[in-house]
Short mmCIF file of N, CA and C and ligand atoms in Angstrom, two decimals:
data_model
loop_
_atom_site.label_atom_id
_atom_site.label_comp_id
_atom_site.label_asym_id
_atom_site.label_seq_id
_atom_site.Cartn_x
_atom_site.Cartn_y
_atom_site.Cartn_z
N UNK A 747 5.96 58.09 -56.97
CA UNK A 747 6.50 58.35 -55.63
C UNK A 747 7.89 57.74 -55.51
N UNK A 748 8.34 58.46 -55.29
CA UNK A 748 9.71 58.22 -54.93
C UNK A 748 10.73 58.23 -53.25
N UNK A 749 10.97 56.94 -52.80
CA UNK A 749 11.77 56.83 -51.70
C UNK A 749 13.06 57.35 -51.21
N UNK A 750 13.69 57.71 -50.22
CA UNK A 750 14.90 58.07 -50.12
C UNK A 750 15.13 57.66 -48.83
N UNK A 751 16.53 56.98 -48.40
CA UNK A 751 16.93 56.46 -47.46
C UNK A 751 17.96 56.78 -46.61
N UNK A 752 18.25 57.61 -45.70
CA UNK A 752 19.21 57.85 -44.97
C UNK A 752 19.52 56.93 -43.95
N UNK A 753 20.77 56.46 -43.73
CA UNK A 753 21.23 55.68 -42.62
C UNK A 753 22.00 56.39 -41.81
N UNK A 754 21.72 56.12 -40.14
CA UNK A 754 22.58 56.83 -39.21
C UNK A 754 22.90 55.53 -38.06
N UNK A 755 24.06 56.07 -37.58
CA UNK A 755 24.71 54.88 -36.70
C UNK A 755 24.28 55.60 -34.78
N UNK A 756 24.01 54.74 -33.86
CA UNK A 756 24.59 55.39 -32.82
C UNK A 756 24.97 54.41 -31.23
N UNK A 757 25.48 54.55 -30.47
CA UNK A 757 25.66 53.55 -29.40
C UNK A 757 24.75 53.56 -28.45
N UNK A 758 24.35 52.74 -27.52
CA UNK A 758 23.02 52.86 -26.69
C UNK A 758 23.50 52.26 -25.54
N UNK A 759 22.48 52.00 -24.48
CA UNK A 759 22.70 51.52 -23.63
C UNK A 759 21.24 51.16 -23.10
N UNK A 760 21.05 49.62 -22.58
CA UNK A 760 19.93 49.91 -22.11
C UNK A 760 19.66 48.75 -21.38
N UNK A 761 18.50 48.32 -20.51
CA UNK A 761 18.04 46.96 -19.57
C UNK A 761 16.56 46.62 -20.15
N UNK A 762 16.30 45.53 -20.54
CA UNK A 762 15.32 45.35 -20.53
C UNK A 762 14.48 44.23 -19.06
N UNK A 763 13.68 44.65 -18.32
CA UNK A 763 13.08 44.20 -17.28
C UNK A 763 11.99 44.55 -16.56
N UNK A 764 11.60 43.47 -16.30
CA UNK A 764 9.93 43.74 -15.66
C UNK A 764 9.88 43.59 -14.55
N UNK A 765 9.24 44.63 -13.48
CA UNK A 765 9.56 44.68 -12.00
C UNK A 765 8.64 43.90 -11.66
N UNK A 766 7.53 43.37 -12.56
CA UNK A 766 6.53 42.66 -11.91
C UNK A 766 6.68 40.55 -11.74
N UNK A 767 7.68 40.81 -12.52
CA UNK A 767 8.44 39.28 -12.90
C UNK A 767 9.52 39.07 -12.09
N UNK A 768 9.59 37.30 -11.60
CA UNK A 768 11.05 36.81 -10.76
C UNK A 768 12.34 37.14 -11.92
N UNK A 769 13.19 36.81 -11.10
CA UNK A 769 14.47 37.08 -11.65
C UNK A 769 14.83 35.96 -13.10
N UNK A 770 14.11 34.71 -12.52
CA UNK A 770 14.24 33.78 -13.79
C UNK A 770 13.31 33.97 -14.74
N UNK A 771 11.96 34.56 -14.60
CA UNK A 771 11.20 34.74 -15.96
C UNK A 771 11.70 36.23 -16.53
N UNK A 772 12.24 37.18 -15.92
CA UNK A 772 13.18 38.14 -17.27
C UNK A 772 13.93 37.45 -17.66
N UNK A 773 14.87 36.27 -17.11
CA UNK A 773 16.07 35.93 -17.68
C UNK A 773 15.91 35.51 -18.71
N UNK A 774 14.37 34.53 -18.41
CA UNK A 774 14.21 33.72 -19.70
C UNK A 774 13.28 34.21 -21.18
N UNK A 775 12.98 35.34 -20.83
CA UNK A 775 11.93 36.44 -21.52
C UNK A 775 13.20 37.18 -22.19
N UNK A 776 13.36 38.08 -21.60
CA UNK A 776 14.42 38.91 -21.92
C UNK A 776 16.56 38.45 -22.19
N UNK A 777 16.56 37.67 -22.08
CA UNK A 777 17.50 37.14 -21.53
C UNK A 777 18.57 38.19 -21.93
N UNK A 778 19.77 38.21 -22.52
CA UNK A 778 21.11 38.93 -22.30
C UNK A 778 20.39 40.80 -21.86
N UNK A 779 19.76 40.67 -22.28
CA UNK A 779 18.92 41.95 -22.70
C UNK A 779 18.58 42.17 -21.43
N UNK A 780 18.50 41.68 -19.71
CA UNK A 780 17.87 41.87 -18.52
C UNK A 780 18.84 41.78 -17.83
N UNK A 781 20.15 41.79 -18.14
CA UNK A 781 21.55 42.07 -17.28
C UNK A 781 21.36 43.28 -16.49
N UNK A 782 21.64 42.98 -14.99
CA UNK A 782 21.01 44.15 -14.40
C UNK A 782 22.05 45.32 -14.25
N UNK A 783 23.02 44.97 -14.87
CA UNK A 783 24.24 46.22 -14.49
C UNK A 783 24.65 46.41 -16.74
N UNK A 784 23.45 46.42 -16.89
CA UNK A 784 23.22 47.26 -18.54
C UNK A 784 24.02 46.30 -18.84
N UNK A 785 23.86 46.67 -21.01
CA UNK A 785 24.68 46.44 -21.69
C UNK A 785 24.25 47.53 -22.82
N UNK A 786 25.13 47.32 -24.12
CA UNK A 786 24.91 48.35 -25.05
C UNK A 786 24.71 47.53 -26.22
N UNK A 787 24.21 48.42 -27.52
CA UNK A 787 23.57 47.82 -28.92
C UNK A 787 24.56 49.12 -29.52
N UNK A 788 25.21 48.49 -30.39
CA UNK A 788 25.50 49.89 -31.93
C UNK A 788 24.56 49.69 -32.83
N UNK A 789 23.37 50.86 -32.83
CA UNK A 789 22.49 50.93 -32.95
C UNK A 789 22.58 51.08 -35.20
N UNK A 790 21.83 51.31 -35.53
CA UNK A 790 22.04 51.30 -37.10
C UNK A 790 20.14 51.75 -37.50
N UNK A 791 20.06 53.01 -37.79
CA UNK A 791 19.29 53.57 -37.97
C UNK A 791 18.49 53.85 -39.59
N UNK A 792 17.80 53.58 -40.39
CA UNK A 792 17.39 53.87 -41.31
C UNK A 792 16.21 54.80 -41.20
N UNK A 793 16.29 56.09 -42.18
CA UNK A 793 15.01 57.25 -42.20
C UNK A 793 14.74 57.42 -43.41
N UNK A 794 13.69 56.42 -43.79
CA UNK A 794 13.17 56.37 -45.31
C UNK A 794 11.81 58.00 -45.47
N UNK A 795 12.39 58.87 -46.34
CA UNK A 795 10.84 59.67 -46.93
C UNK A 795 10.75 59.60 -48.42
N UNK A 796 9.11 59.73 -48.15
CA UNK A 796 8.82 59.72 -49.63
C UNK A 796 8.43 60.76 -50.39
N UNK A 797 8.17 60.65 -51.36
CA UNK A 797 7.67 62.38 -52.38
C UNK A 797 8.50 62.26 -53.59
N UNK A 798 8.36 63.43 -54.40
CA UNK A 798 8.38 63.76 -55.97
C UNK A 798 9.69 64.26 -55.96
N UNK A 799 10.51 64.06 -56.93
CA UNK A 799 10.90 64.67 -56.93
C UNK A 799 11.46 66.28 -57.25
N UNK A 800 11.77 67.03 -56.59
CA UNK A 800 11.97 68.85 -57.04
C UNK A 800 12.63 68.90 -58.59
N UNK A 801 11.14 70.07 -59.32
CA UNK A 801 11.68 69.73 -60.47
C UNK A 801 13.53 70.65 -60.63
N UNK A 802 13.61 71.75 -59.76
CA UNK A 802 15.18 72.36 -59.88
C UNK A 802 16.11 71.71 -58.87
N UNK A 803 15.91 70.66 -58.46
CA UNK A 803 16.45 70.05 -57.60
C UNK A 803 16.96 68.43 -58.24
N UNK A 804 16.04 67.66 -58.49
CA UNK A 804 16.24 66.79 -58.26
C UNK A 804 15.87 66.04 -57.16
N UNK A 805 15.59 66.41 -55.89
CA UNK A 805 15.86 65.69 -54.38
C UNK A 805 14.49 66.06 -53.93
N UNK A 806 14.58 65.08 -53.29
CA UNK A 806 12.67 64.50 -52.82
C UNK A 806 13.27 66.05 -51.12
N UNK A 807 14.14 65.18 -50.73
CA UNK A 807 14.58 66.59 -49.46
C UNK A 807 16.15 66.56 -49.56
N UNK A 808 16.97 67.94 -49.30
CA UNK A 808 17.98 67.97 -49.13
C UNK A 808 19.11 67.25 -48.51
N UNK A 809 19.53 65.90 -48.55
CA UNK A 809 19.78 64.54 -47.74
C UNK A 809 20.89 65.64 -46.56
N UNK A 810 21.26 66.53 -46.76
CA UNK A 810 22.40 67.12 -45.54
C UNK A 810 20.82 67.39 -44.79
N UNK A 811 20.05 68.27 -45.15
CA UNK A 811 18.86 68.50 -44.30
C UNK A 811 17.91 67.48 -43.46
N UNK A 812 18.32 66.10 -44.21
CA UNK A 812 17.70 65.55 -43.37
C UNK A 812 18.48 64.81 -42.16
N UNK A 813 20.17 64.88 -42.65
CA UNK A 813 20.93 64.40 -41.77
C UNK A 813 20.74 65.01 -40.56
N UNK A 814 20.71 65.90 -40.56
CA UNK A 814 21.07 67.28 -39.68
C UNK A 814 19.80 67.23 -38.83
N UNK A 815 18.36 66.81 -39.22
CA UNK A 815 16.98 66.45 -38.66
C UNK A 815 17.47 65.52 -37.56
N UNK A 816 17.94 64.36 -38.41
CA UNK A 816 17.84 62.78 -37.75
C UNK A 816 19.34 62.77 -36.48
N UNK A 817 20.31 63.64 -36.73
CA UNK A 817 20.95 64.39 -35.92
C UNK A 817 20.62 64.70 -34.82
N UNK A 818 19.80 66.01 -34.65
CA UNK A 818 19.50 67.41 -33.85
C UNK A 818 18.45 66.33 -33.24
N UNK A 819 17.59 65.49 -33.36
CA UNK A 819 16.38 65.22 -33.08
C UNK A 819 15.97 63.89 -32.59
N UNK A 820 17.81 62.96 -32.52
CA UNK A 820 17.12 61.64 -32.77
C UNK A 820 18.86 61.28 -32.31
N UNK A 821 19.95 61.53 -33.21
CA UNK A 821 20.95 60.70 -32.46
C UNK A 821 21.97 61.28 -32.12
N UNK A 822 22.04 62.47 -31.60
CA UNK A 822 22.52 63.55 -30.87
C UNK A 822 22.35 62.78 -29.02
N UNK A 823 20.66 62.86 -29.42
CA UNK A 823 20.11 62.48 -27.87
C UNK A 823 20.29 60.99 -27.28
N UNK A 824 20.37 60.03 -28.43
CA UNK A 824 20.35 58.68 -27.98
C UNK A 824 22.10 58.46 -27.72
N UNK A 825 22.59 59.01 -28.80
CA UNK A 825 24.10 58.46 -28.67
C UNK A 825 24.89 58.47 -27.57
N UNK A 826 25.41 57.50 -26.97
CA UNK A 826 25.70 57.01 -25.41
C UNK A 826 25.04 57.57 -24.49
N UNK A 827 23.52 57.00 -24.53
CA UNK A 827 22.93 57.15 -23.65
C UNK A 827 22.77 56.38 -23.15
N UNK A 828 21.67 56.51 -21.87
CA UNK A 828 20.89 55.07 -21.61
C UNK A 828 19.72 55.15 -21.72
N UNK A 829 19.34 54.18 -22.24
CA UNK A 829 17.73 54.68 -23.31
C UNK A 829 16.51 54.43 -21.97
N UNK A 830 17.14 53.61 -21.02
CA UNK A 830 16.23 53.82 -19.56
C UNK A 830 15.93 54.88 -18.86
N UNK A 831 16.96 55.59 -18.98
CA UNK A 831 17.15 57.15 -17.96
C UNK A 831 17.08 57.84 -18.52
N UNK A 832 18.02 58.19 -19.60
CA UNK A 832 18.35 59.56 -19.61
C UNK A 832 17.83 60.51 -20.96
N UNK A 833 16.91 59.34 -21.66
CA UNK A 833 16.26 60.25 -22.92
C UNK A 833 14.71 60.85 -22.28
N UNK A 834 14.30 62.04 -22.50
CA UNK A 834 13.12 62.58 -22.16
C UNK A 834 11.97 62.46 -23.44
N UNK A 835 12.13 61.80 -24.45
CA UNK A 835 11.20 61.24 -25.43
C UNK A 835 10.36 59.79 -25.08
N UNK A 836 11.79 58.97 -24.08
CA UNK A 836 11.06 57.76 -23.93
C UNK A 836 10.98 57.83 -22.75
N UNK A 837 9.36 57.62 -22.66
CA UNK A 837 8.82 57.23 -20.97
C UNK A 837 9.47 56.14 -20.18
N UNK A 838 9.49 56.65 -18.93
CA UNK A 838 9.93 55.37 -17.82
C UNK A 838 9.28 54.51 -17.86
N UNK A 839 8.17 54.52 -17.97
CA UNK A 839 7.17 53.08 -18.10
C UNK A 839 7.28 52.62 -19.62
N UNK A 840 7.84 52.49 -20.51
CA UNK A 840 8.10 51.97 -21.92
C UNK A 840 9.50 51.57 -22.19
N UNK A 841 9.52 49.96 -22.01
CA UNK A 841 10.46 49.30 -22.41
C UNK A 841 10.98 49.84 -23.53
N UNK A 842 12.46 50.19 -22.92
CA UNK A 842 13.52 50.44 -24.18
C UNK A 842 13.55 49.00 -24.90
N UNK A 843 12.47 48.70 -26.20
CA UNK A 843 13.00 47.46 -26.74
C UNK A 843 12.87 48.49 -28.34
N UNK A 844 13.53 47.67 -29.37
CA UNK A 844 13.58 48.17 -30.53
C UNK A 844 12.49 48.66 -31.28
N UNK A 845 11.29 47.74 -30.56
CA UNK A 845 9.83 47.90 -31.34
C UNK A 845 9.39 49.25 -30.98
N UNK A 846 9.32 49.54 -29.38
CA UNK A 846 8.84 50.55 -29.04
C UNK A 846 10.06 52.04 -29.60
N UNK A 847 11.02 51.70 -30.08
CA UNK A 847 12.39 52.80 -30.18
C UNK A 847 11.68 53.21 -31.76
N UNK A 848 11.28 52.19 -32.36
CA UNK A 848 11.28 52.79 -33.88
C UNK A 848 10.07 53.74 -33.90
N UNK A 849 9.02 53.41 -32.97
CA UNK A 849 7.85 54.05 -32.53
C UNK A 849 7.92 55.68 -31.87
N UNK A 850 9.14 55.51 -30.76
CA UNK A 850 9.27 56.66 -30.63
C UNK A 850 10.01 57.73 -31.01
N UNK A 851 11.12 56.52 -31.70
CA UNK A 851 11.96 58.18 -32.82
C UNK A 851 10.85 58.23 -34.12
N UNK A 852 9.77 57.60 -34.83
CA UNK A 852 8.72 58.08 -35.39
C UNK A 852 8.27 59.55 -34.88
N UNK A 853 7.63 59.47 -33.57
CA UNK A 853 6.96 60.46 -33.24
C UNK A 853 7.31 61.95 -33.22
N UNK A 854 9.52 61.47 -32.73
CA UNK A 854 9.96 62.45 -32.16
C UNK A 854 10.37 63.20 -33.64
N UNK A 855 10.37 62.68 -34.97
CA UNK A 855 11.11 63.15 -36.23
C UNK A 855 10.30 63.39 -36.60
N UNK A 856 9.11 62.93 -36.93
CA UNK A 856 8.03 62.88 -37.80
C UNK A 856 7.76 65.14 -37.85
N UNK A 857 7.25 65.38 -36.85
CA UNK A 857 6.77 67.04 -36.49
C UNK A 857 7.82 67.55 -37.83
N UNK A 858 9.30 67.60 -37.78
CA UNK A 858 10.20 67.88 -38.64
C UNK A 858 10.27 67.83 -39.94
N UNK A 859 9.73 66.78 -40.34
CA UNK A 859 10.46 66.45 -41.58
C UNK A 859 9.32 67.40 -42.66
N UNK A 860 9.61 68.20 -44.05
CA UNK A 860 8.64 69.04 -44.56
C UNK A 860 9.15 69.26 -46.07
N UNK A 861 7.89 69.12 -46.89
CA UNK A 861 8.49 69.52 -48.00
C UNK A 861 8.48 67.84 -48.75
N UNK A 862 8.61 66.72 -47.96
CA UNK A 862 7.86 64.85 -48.21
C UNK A 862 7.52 64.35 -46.80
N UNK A 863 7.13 63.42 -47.08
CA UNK A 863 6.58 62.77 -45.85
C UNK A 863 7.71 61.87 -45.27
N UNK A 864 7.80 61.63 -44.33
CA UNK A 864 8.55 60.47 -43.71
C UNK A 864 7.72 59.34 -44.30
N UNK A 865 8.28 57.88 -44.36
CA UNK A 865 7.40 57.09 -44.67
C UNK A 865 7.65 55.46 -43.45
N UNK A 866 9.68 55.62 -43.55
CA UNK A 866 9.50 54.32 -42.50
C UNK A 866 10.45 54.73 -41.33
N UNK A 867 10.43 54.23 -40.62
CA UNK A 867 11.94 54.37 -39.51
C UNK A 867 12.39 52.51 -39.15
N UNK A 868 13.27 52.28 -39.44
CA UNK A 868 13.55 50.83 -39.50
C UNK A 868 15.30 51.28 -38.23
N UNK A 869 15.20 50.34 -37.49
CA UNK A 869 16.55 50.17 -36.30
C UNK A 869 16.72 49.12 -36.46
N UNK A 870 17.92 48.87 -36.22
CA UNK A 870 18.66 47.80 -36.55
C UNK A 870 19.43 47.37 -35.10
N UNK A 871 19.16 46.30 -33.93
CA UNK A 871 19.76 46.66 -32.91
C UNK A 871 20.73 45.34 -32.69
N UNK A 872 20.93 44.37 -33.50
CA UNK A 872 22.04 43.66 -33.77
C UNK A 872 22.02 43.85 -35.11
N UNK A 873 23.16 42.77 -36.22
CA UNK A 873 23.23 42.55 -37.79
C UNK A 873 21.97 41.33 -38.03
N UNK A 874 21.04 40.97 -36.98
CA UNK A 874 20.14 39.95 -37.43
C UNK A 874 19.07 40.10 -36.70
N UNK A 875 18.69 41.19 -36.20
CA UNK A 875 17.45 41.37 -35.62
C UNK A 875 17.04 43.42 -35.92
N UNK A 876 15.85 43.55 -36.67
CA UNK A 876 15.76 44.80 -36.53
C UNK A 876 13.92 44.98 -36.87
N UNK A 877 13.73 46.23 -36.16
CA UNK A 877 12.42 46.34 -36.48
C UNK A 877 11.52 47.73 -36.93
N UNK A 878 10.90 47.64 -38.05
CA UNK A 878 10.41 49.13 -38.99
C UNK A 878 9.00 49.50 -38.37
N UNK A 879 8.61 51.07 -38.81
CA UNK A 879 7.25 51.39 -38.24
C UNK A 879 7.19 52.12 -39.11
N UNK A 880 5.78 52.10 -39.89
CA UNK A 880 5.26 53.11 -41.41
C UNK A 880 4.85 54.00 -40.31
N UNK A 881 4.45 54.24 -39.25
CA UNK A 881 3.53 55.31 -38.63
C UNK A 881 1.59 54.81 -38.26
N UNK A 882 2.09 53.75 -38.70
CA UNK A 882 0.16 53.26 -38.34
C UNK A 882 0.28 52.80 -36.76
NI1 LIG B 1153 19.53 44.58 -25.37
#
């Protein structure tokens, strides 16, 4: 089995906050991340699939084909958005946090991808904090 890794970049925007919490336990939960007039992440995207490789090919999938997936399907829609409002993949009730983002661009790519499997989706939402989902 063989891996293949595409990386995509995109800008975000987003709040993290709980309407059910005072103003000082988001601050201190969430902290820069619960600024109530937003902030943004340059987001850094990895779309690992796996499979054989094509014996007239070479290529587990066509890497323009999968650009063009992770594109049309994933950072077309996020790129300067606000991941609170204005994406229709992520529910209003589901914290835009990274854990739940890798979860739901999983779901939203996964239908797509054909011919190998997807295997990880890893985001990157600073250079020292990021978080992956195999799909379990
Ligand atoms: Ni944040």
């Amino acid at each position: 089995m063989v891996y293949l890794t595409r990386r995509e970049t995109f800008n975000a925007a987003h709040r993290l906050y709980n309407d059910y919490w005072s103003e000082e336990q988001n601050n201190e939960v969430f902290g820069k991340c619960a600024n109530q007039n937003w902030h943004g992440h340059n987001y850094i995207l990895f779309v690992t699939v796996k499979g054989h490789p094509n014996k007239d090919t070479g290529f587990i999938i066509n890497v323009k084909h999968l650009s063009k997936l992770i594109k049309d399907h994933i950072v077309d829609i996020l790129d300067h958005s606000n991941l609170n409002m204005d994406v229709s993949f992520i529910p209003k009730d589901i914290h835009p946090s990274t854990e739940n983002l890798v979860k739901l661009i999983w779901q939203q790519l996964e239908p797509h991808i054909d011919g190998c499997k997807l295997h990880a989706v890893k985001l990157y939402e600073t250079d020292n904090i990021y978080a992956e989902y195999f799909g379990e």
